[in-house]
Coordinates of C-alpha atoms and ligand atoms in Angstrom, one line a residue:
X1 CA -33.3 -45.8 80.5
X2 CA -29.6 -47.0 80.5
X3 CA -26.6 -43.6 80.7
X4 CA -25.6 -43.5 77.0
X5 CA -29.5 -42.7 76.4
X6 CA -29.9 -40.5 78.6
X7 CA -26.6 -39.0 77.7
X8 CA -27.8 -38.1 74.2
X9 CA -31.0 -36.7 75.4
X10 CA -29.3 -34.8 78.3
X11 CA -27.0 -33.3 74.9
X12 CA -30.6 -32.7 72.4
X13 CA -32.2 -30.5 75.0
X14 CA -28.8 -28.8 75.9
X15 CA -28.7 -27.8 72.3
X16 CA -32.3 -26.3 72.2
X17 CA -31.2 -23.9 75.2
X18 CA -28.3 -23.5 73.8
X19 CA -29.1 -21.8 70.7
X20 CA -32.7 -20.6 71.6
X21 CA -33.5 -17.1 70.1
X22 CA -34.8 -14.5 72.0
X23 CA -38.0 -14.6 69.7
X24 CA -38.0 -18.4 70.2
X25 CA -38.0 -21.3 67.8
X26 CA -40.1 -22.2 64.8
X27 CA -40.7 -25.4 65.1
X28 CA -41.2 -27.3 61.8
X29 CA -43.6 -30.3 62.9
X30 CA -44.3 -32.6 60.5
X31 CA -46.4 -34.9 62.4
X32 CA -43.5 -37.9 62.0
X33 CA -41.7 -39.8 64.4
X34 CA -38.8 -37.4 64.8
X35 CA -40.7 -34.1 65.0
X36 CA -42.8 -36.3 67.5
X37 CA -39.4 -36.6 69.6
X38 CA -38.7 -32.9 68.7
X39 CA -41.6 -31.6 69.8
X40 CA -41.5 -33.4 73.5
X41 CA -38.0 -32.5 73.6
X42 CA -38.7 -29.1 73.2
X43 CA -41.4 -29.1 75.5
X44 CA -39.2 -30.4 78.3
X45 CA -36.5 -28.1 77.4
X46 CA -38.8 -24.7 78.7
X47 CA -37.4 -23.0 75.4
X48 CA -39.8 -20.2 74.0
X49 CA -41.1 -21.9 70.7
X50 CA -44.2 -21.6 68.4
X51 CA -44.6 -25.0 66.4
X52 CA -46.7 -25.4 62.4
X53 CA -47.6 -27.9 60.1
X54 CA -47.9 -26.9 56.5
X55 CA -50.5 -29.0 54.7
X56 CA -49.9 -29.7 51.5
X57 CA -53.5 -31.2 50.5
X58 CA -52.2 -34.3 49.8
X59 CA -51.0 -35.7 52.6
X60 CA -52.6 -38.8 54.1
X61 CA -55.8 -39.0 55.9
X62 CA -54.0 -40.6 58.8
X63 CA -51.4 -38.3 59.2
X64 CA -53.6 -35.1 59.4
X65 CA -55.8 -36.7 62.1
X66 CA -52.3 -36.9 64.4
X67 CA -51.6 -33.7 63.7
X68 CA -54.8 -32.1 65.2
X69 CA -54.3 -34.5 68.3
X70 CA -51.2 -31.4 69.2
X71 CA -52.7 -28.5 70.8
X72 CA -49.7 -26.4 70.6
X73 CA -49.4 -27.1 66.5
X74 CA -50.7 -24.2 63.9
X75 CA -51.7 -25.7 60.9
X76 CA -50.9 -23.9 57.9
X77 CA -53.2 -24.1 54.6
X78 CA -51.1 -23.3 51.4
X79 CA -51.9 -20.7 49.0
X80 CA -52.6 -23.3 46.5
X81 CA -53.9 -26.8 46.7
X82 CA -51.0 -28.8 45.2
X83 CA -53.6 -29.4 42.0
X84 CA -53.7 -25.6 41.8
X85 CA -49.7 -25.7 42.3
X86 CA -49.5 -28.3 39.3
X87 CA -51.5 -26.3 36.4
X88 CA -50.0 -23.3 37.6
X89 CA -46.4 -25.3 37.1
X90 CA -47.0 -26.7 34.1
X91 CA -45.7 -30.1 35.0
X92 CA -45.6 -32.6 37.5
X93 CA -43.1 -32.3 40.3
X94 CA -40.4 -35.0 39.8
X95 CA -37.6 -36.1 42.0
X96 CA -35.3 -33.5 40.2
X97 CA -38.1 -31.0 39.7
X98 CA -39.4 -30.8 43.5
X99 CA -41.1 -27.6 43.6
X100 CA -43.6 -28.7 45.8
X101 CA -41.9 -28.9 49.0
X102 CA -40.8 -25.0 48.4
X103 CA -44.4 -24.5 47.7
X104 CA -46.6 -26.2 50.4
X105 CA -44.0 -27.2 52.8
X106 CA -41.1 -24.8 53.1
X107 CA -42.7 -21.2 53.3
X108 CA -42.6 -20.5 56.9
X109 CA -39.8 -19.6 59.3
X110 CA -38.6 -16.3 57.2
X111 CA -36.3 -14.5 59.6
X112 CA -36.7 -17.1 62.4
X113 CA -34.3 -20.2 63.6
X114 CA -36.3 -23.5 61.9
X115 CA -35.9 -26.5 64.1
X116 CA -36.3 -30.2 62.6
X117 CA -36.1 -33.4 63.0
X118 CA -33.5 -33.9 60.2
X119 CA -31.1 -36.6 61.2
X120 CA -28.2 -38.2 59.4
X121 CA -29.3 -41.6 59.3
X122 CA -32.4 -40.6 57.3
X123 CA -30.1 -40.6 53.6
X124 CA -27.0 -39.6 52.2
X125 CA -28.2 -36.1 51.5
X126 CA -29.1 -35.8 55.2
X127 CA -25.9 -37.3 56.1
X128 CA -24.5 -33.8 54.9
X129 CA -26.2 -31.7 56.9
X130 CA -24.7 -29.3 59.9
X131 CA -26.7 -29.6 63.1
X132 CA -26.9 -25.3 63.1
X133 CA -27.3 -24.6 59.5
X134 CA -27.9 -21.5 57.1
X135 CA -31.2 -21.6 54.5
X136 CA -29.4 -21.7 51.0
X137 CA -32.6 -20.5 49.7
X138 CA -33.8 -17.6 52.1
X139 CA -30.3 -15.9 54.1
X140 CA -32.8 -15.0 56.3
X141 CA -33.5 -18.2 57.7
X142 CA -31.4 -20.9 60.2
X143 CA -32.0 -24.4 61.0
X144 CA -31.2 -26.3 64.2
X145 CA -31.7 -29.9 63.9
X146 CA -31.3 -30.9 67.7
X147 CA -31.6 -34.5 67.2
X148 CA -29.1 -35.0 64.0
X149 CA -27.1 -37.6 65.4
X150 CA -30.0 -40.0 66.7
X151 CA -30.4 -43.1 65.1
X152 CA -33.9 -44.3 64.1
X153 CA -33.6 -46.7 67.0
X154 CA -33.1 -43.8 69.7
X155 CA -36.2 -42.1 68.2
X156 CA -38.5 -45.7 68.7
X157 CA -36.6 -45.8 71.9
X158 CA -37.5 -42.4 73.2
X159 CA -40.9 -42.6 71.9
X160 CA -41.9 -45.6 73.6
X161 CA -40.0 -44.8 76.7
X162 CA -41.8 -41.5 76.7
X163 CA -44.7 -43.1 75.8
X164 CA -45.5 -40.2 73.2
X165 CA -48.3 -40.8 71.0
X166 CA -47.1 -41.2 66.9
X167 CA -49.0 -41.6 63.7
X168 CA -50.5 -44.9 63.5
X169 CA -49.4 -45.3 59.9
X170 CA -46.3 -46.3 61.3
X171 CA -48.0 -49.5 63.1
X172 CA -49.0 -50.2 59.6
X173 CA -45.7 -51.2 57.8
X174 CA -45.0 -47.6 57.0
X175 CA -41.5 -46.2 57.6
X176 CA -41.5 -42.8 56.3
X177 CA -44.5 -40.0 56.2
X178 CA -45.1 -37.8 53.5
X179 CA -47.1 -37.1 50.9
X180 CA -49.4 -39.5 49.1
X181 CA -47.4 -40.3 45.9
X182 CA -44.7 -37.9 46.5
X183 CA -42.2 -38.0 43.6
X184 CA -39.5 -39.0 46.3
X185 CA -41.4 -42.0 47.2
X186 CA -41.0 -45.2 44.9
X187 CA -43.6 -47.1 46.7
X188 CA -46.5 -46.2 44.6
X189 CA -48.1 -49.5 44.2
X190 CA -48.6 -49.3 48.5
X191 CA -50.1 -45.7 48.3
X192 CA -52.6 -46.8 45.5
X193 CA -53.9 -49.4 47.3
X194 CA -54.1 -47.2 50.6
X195 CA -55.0 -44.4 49.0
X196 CA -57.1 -44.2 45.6
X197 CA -58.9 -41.4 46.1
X198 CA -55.7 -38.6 46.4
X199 CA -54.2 -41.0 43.9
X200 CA -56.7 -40.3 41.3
X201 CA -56.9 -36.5 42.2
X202 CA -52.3 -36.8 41.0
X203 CA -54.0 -38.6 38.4
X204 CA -56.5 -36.0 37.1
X205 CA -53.9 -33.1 37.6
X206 CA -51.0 -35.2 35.1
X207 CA -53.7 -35.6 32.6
X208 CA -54.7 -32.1 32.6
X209 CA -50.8 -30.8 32.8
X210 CA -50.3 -32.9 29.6
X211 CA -53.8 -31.7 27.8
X212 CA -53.1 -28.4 28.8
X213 CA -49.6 -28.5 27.2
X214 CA -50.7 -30.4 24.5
X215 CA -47.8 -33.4 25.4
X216 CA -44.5 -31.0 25.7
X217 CA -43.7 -30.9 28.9
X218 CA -40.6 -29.2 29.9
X219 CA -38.8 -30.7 27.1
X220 CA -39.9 -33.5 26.7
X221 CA -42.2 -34.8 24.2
X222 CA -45.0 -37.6 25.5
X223 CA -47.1 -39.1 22.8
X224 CA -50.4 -39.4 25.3
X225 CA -51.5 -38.3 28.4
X226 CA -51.6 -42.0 30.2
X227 CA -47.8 -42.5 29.1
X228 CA -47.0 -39.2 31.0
X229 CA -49.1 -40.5 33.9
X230 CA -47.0 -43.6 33.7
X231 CA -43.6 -42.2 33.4
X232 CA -44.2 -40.0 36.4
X233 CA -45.2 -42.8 37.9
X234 CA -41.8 -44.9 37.2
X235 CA -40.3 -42.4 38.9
X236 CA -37.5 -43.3 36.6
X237 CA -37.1 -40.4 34.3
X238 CA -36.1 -36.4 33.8
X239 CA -38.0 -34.3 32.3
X240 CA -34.7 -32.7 30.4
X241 CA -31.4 -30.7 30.4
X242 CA -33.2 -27.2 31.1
X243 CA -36.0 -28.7 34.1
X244 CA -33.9 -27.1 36.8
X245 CA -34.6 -23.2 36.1
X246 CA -38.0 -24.4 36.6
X247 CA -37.8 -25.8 40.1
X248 CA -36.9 -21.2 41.0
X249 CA -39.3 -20.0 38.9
X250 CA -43.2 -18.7 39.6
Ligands
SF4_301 S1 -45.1 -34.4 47.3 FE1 -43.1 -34.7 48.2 S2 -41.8 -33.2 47.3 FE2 -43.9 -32.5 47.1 S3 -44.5 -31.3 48.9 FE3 -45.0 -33.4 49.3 S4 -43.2 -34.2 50.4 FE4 -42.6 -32.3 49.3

């Protein structure tokens, strides 16, 4: 491990015991590559910290095995599957309408400091993130992303020089983890051939959105149930000027 390296790992851990609450951390594990890194990190570090995964119920197979390899990681079931989630909606999540994540994935860590793997590099709305950052959602909850500034490289470095064990999804072509057929994700094609069975189950729940709305659909008009499953699955479209009340609403 050349200086520079261990320079920025020397700085990661600094920040966790730097800004450790008396309570401890929440640590926000997602079972990727970077909360792999944060989760060692923090381990080293000899902060106080309790780590969870929040399934969502349709997350891959593969993913969910690593997850149970961690001891030390809660899993959290939601309150609803994200079928349930869907009828209860009305409407498919979309990449403007991303209820989901506030749902399945971002309910834990009220009154607690969050820590995640959130780097920079990941996109240019990561790229605006603070390292010590406020929830604009709950005021009652902070985030610490220790590990901001690492590029992916540093992360591949770290795990292998660690030799920390990672989702073996990632041996498989894939560079990101999240949800099968998450509206963020344009690589549908991939997850339908990896995945049909959780791909029918989005599938099912569209069709029934649309039949139970009988084809308006936050403002928008479709003239069948298969061209709403297709247009979600463009990931091309809005569903209209009003969808974003919907995204804070029960
Ligand atoms: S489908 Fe995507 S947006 Fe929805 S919970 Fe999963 S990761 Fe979040």
């Amino acid at each position: 491990m050349n200086d520079l390296f261990g320079n920025i790992i020397d700085r990661a851990i600094e920040r966790l015991r730097a800004f450790e609450p008396e309570e401890g951390y929440y640590l926000a594990y997602s079972g990727g590559k970077d909360s792999d890194v944060i989760l060692d990190l923090t381990r080293r570090s000899g902060v106080k910290f309790d780590a969870h995964h929040s399934l969502t119920t349709c997350d891959p197979p593969e993913l969910v095995r690593h997850v149970k390899t961690q001891p030390d990681v809660e899993i959290q079931r939601p309150k609803m599957t994200m079928w349930e989630l869907i009828r209860h909606k009305k409407m498919m999540p979309c990449r403007t309408t991303r209820f989901c994540c506030n749902y399945q994935k971002e309910t834990g860590g009220n009154g607690r400091v969050v820590m995640t793997g959130v780097r920079w590099q990941e996109s240019n709305r990561r790229a605006q993130r603070k390292m010590v950052e406020q929830c604009y959602r709950n005021k009652t909850k902070r985030y610490l992303h220790p590990i901001i500034d690492w590029s992916e490289s540093d992360v591949w470095t770290y795990i292998r020089t660690r030799k920390i064990k990672y989702c073996s999804l990632y041996d498989e072509g894939f560079k990101r983890l999240g949800c099968v057929l998450c509206p963020m994700n344009s690589n549908t094609q991939q997850h339908m051939e990896r995945w049909p069975r959780l791909c029918r189950a989005w599938e099912r729940a569209c069709k029934a959105v649309y039949n139970q709305s009988g084809g308006k659909i936050a403002n928008r008009n479709f003239e069948s149930a298969e061209e709403y499953w297709q247009w979600w699955l463009s990931r091309d479209g809005k569903y209209g000027q009003n969808e974003m009340p919907l995204f804070f609403r029960d």
